[in-house]
PDB file of C-alpha atoms in Angstrom:
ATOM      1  CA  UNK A   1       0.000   0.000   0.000  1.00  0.00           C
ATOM      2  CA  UNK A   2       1.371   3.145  -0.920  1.00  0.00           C
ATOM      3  CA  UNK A   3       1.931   5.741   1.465  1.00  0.00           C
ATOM      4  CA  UNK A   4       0.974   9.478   2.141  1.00  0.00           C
ATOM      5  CA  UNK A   5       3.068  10.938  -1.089  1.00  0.00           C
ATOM      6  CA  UNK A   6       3.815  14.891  -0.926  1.00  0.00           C
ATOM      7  CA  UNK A   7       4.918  17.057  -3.909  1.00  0.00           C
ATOM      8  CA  UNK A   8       7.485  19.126  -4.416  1.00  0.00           C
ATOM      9  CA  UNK A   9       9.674  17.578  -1.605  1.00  0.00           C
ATOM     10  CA  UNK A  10      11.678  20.936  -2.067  1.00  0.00           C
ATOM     11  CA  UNK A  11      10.807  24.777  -3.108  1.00  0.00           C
ATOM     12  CA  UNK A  12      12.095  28.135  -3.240  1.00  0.00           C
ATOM     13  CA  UNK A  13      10.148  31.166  -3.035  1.00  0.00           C
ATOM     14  CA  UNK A  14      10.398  34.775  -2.833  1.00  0.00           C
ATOM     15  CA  UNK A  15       8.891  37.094   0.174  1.00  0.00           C
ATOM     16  CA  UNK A  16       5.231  37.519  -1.308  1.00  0.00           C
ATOM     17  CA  UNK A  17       4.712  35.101  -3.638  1.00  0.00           C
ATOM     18  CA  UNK A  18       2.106  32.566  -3.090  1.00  0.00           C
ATOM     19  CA  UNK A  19       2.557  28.751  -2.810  1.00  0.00           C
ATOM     20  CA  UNK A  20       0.542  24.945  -3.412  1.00  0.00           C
ATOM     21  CA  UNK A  21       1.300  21.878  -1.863  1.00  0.00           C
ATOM     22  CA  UNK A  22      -0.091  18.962  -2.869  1.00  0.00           C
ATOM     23  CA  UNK A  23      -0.646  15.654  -0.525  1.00  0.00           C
ATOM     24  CA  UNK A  24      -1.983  12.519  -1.609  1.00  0.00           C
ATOM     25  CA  UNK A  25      -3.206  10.215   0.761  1.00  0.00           C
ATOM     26  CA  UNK A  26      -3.303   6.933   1.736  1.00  0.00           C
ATOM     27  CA  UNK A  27      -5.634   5.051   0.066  1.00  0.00           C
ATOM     28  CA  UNK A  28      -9.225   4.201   1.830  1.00  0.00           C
ATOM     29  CA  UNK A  29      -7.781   7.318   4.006  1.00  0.00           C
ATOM     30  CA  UNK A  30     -10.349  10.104   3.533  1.00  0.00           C
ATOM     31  CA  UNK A  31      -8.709  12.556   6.339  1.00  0.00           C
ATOM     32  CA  UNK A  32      -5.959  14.661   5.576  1.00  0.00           C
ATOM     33  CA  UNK A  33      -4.181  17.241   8.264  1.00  0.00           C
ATOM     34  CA  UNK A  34      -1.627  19.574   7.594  1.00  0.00           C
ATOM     35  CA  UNK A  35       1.310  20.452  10.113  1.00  0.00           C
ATOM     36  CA  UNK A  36       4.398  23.220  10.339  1.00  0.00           C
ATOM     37  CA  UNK A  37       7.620  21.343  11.620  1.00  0.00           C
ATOM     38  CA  UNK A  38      10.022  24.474  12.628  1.00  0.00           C
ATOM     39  CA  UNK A  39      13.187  23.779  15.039  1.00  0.00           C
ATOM     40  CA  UNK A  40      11.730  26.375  17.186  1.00  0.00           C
ATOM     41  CA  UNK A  41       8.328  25.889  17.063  1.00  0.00           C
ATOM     42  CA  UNK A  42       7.872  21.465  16.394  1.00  0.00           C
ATOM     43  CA  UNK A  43       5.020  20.670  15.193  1.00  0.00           C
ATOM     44  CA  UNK A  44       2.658  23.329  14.440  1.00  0.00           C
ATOM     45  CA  UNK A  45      -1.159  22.189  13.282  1.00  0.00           C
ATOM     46  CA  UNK A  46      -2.797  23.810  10.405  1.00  0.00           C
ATOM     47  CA  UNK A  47      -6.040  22.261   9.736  1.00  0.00           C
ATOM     48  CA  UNK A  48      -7.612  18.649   8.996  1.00  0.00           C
ATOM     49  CA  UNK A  49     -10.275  17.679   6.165  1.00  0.00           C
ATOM     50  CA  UNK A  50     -12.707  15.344   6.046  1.00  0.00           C
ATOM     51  CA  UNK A  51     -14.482  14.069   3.110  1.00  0.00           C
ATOM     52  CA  UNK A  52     -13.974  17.612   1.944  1.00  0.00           C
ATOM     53  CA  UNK A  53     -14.975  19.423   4.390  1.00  0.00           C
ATOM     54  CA  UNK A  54     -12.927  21.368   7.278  1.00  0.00           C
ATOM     55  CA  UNK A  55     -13.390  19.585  11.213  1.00  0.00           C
ATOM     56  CA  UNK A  56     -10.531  21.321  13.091  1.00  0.00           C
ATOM     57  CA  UNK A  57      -8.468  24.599  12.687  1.00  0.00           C
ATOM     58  CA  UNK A  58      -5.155  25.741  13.958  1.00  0.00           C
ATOM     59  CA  UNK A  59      -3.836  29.388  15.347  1.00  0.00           C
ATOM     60  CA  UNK A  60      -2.573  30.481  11.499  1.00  0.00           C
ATOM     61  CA  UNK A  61      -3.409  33.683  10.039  1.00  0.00           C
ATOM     62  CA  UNK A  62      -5.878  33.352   6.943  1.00  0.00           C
ATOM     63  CA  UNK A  63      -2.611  33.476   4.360  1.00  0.00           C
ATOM     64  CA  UNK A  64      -2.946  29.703   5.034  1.00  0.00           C
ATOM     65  CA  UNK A  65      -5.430  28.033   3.341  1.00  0.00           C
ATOM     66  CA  UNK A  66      -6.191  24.568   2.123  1.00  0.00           C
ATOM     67  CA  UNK A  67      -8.970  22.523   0.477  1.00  0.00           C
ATOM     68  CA  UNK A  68      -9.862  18.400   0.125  1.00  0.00           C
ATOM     69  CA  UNK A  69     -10.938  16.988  -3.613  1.00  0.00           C
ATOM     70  CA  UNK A  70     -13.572  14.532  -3.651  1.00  0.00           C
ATOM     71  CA  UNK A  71     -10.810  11.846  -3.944  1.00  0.00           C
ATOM     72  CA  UNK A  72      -9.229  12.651  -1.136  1.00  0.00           C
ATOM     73  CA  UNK A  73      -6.283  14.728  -1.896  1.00  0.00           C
ATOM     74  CA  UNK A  74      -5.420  17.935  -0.389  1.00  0.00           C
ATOM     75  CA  UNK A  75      -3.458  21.024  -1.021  1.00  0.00           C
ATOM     76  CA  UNK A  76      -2.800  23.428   1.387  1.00  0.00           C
ATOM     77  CA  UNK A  77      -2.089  27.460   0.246  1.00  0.00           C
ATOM     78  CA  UNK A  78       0.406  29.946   1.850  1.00  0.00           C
ATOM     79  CA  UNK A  79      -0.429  33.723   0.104  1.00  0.00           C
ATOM     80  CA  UNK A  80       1.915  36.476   0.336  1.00  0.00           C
ATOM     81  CA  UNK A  81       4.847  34.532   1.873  1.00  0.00           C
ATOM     82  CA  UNK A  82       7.020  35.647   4.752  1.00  0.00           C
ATOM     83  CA  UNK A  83      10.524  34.947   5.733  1.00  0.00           C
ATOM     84  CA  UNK A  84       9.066  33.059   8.726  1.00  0.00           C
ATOM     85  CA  UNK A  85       6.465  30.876   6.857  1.00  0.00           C
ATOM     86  CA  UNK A  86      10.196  28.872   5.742  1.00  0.00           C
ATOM     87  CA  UNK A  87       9.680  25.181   7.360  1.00  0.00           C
ATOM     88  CA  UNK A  88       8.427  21.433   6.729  1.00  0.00           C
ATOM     89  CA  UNK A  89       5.087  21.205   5.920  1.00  0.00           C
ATOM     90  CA  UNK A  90       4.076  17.824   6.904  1.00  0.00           C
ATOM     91  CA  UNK A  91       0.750  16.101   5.678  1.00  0.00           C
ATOM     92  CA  UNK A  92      -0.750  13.332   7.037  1.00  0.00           C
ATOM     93  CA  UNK A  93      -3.497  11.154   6.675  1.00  0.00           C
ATOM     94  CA  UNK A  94      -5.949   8.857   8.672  1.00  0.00           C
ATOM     95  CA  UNK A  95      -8.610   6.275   7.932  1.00  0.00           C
ATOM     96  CA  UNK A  96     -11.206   8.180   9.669  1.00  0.00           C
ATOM     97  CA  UNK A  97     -11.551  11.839  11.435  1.00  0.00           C
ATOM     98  CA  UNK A  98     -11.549  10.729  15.190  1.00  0.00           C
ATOM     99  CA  UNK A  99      -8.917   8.905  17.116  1.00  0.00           C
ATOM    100  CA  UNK A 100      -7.128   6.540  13.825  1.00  0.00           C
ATOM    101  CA  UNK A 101      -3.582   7.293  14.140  1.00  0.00           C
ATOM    102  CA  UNK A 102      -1.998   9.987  11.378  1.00  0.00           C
ATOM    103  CA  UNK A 103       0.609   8.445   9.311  1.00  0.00           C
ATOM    104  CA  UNK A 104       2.993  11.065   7.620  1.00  0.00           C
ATOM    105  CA  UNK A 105       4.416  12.442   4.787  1.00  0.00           C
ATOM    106  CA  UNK A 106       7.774  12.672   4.111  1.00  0.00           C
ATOM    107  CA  UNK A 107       7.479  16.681   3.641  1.00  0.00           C
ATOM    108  CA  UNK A 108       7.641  19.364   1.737  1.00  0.00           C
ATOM    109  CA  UNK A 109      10.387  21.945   2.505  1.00  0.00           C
ATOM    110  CA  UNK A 110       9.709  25.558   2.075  1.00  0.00           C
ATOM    111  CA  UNK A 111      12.465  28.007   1.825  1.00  0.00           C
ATOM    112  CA  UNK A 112      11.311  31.713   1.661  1.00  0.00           C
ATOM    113  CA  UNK A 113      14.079  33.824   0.871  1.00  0.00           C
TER     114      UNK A 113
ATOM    115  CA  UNK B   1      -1.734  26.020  20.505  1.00  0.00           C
ATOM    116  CA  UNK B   2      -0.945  23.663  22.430  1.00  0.00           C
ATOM    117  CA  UNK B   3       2.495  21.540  23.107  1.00  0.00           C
ATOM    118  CA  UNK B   4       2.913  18.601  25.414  1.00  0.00           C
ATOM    119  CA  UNK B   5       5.625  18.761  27.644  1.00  0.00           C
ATOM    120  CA  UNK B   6       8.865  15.867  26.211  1.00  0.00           C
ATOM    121  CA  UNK B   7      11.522  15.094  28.407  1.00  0.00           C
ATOM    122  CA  UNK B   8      14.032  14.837  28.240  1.00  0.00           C
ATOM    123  CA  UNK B   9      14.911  17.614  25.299  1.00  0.00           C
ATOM    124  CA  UNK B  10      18.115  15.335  24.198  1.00  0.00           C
ATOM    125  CA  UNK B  11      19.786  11.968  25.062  1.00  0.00           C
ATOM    126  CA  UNK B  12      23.102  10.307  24.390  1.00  0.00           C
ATOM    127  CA  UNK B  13      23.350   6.655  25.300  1.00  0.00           C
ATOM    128  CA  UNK B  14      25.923   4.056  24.711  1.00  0.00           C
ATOM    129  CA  UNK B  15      24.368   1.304  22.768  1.00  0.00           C
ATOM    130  CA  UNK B  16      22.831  -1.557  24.407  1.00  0.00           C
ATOM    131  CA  UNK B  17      21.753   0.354  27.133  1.00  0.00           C
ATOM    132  CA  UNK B  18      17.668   1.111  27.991  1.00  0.00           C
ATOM    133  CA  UNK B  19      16.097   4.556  27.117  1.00  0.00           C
ATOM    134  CA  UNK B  20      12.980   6.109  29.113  1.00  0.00           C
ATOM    135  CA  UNK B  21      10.977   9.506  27.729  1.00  0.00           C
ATOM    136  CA  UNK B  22       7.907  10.949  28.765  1.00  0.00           C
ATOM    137  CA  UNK B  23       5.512  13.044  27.805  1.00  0.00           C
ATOM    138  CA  UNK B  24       3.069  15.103  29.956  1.00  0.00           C
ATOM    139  CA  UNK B  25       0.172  17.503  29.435  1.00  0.00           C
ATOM    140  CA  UNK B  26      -2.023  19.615  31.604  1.00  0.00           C
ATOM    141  CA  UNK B  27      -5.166  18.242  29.517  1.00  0.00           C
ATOM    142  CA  UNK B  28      -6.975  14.801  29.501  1.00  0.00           C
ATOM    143  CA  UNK B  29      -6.079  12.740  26.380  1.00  0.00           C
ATOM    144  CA  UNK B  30      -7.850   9.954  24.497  1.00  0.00           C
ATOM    145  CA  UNK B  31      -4.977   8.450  22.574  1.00  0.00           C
ATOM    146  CA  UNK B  32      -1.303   8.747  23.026  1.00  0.00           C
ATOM    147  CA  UNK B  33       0.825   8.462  19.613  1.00  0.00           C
ATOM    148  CA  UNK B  34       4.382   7.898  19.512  1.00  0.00           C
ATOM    149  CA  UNK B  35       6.279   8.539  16.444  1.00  0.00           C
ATOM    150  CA  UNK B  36      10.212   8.772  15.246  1.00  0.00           C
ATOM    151  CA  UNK B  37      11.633  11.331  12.843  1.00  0.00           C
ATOM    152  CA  UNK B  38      14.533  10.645  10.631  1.00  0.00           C
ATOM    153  CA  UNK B  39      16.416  13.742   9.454  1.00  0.00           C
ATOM    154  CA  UNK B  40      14.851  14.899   6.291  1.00  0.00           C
ATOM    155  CA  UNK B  41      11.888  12.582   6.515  1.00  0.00           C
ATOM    156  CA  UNK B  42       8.154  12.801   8.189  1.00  0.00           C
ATOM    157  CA  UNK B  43       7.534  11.636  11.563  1.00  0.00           C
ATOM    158  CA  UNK B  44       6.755   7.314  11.257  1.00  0.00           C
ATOM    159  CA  UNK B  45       4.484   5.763  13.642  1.00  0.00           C
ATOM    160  CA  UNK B  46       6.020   3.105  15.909  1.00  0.00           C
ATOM    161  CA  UNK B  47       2.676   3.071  18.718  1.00  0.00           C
ATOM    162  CA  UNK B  48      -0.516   4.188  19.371  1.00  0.00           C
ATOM    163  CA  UNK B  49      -2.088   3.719  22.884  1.00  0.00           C
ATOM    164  CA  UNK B  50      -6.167   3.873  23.379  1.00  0.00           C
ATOM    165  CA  UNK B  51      -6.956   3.499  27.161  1.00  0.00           C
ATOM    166  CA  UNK B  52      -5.856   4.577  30.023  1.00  0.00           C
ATOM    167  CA  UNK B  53      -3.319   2.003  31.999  1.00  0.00           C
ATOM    168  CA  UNK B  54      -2.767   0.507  28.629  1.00  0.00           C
ATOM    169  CA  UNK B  55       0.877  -0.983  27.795  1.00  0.00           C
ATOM    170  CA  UNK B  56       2.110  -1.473  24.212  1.00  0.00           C
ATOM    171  CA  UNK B  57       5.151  -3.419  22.850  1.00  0.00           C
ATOM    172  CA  UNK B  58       6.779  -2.758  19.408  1.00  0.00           C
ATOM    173  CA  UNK B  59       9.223  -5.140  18.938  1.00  0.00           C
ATOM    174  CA  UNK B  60      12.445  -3.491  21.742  1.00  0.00           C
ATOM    175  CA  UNK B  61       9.858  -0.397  22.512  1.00  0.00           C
ATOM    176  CA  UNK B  62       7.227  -0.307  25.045  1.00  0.00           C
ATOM    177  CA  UNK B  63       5.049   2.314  25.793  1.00  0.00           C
ATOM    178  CA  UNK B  64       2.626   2.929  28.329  1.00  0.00           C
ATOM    179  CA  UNK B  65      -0.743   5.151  28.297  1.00  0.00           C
ATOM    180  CA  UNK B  66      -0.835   6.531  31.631  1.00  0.00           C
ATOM    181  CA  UNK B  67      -3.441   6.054  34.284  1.00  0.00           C
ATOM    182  CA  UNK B  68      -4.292   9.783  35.180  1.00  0.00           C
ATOM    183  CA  UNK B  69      -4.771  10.261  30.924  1.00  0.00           C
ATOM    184  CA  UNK B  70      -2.399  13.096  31.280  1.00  0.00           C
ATOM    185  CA  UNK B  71       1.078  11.194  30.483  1.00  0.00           C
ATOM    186  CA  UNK B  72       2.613   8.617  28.165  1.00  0.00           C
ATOM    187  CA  UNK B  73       5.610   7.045  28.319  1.00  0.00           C
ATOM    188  CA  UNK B  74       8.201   5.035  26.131  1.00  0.00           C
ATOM    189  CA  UNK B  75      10.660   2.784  26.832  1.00  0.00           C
ATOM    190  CA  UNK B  76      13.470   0.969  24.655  1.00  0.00           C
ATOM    191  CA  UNK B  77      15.250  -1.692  25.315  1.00  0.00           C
ATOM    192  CA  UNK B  78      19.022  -2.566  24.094  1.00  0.00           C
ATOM    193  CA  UNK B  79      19.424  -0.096  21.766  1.00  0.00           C
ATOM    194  CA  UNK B  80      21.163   0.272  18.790  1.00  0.00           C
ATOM    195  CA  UNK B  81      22.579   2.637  16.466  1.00  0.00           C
ATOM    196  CA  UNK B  82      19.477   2.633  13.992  1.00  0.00           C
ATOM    197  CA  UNK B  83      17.572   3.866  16.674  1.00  0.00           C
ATOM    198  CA  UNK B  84      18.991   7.484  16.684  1.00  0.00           C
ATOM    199  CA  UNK B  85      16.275  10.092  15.939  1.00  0.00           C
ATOM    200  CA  UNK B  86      13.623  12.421  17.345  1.00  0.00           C
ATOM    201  CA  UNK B  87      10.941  10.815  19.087  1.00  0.00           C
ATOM    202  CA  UNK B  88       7.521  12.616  19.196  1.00  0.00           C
ATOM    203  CA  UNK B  89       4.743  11.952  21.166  1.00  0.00           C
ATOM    204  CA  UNK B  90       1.126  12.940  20.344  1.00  0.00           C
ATOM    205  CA  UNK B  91      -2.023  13.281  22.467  1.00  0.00           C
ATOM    206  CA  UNK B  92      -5.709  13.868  21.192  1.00  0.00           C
ATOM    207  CA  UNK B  93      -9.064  14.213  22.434  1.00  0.00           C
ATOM    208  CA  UNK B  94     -11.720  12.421  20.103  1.00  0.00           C
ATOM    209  CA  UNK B  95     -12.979  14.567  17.561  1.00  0.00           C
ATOM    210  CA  UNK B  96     -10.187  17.373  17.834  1.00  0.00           C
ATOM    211  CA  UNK B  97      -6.664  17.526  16.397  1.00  0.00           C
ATOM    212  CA  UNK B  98      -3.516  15.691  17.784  1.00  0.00           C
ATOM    213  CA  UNK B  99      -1.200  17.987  19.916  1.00  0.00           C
ATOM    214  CA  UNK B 100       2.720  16.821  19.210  1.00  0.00           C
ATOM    215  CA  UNK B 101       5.307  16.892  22.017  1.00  0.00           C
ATOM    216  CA  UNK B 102       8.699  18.928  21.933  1.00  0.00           C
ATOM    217  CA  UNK B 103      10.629  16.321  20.920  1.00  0.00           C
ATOM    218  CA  UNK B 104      13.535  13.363  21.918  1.00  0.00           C
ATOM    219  CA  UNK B 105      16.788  13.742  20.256  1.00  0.00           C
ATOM    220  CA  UNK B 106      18.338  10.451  20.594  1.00  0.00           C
ATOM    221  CA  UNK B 107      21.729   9.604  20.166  1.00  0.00           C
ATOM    222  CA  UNK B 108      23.340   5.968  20.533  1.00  0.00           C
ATOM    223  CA  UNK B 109      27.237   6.009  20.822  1.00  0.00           C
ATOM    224  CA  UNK B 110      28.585   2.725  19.240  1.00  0.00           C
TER     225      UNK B 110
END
């Protein structure tokens, strides 16, 4: 079985552009959640879908954004990128919204320079 | 939000010998998650714990879901280089998202 598969692994951007990440699920796995893994901060939660909808909602400002397809894959949205939104943004999934264990991405790295 | 207190912050063991974290939080949890993080990889799950008292074995880790539902704890036994890594723990109340600990960085001297 394939695991939760995150795209790009790496990017570069410049203060105020905007960025998409893309995560891709398990399969059967129809919740997706979103984390920012800083050395300062650990691991930061964003939001979680759920058969396309949003259950839960972390402390980010609105720049963040994300969304669930009807397949379940997600993407998640940064707007007008700051030097500080530079970390590992992890995605992971679970079989069902409630207490299944999240199994993880391997990342995508954001560098805002 | 909210972090669960990890100790200890960093660990450097000679191999073979036993390693002991905890985690601790001022809220009631659910379900207790442990993971390990390789560098430049996502967090991998090695056990999840459901009720309170409950003690799970992974091959040379244990962990343990603790009675009050405030605490978790993992153990590992002989270890070995392959172990080194951050260990993460995770709490969650049913329904809302998973709050991650600070983090383990392990270390295992040859």
């Amino acid at each position: 079985k394939a695991g939760v598969t995150q795209t790009p692994r790496y990017l570069i951007k410049t203060r105020g552009q905007q960025v998409t990440l893309s995560c891709s699920p398990i399969s059967g796995h129809r919740s997706v959640s979103w984390y920012q893994q800083t050395p300062g901060q650990g691991l930061q939660f964003l939001f979680e879908y759920f058969s396309e909808t949003q259950r839960n909602k972390g402390n980010f400002p609105g720049r963040f954004s994300g969304r669930q397809f009807s397949n379940s894959r997600s993407e998640m949205n940064v707007s007008t990128l700051e030097l500080g939104d530079s970390a590992l943004y992890l995605c992971a999934s679970s079989s069902t919204a409630g207490d299944s264990p999240l199994h993880f991405g391997n990342g995508t790295r954001l560098t805002v320079t | 939000g909210q972090q669960l207190n990890q100790s200890p912050q960093s660990m450097f063991i000679q191999e073979g010998e036993d390693v002991s974290m905890n985690c601790t939080s001022s809220s009631i949890f659910n379900t207790w998650l442990w993971y390990k993080q390789d560098p430049g990889e996502g967090p991998v799950l090695l056990i999840a714990l459901y009720k309170a008292g409950e003690l799970t074995s992974n091959g040379r880790l244990t962990a343990q879901f603790g009675i009050t539902r405030k605490d978790s704890f993992l153990n590992i036994s002989a270890s070995i280089p392959s172990d080194v890594g951050i260990y993460f723990c995770a709490g969650q109340r049913t329904g809302n998202q998973f709050y991650f600990g600070t983090g383990t960085s392990l270390t295992v001297i040859p």
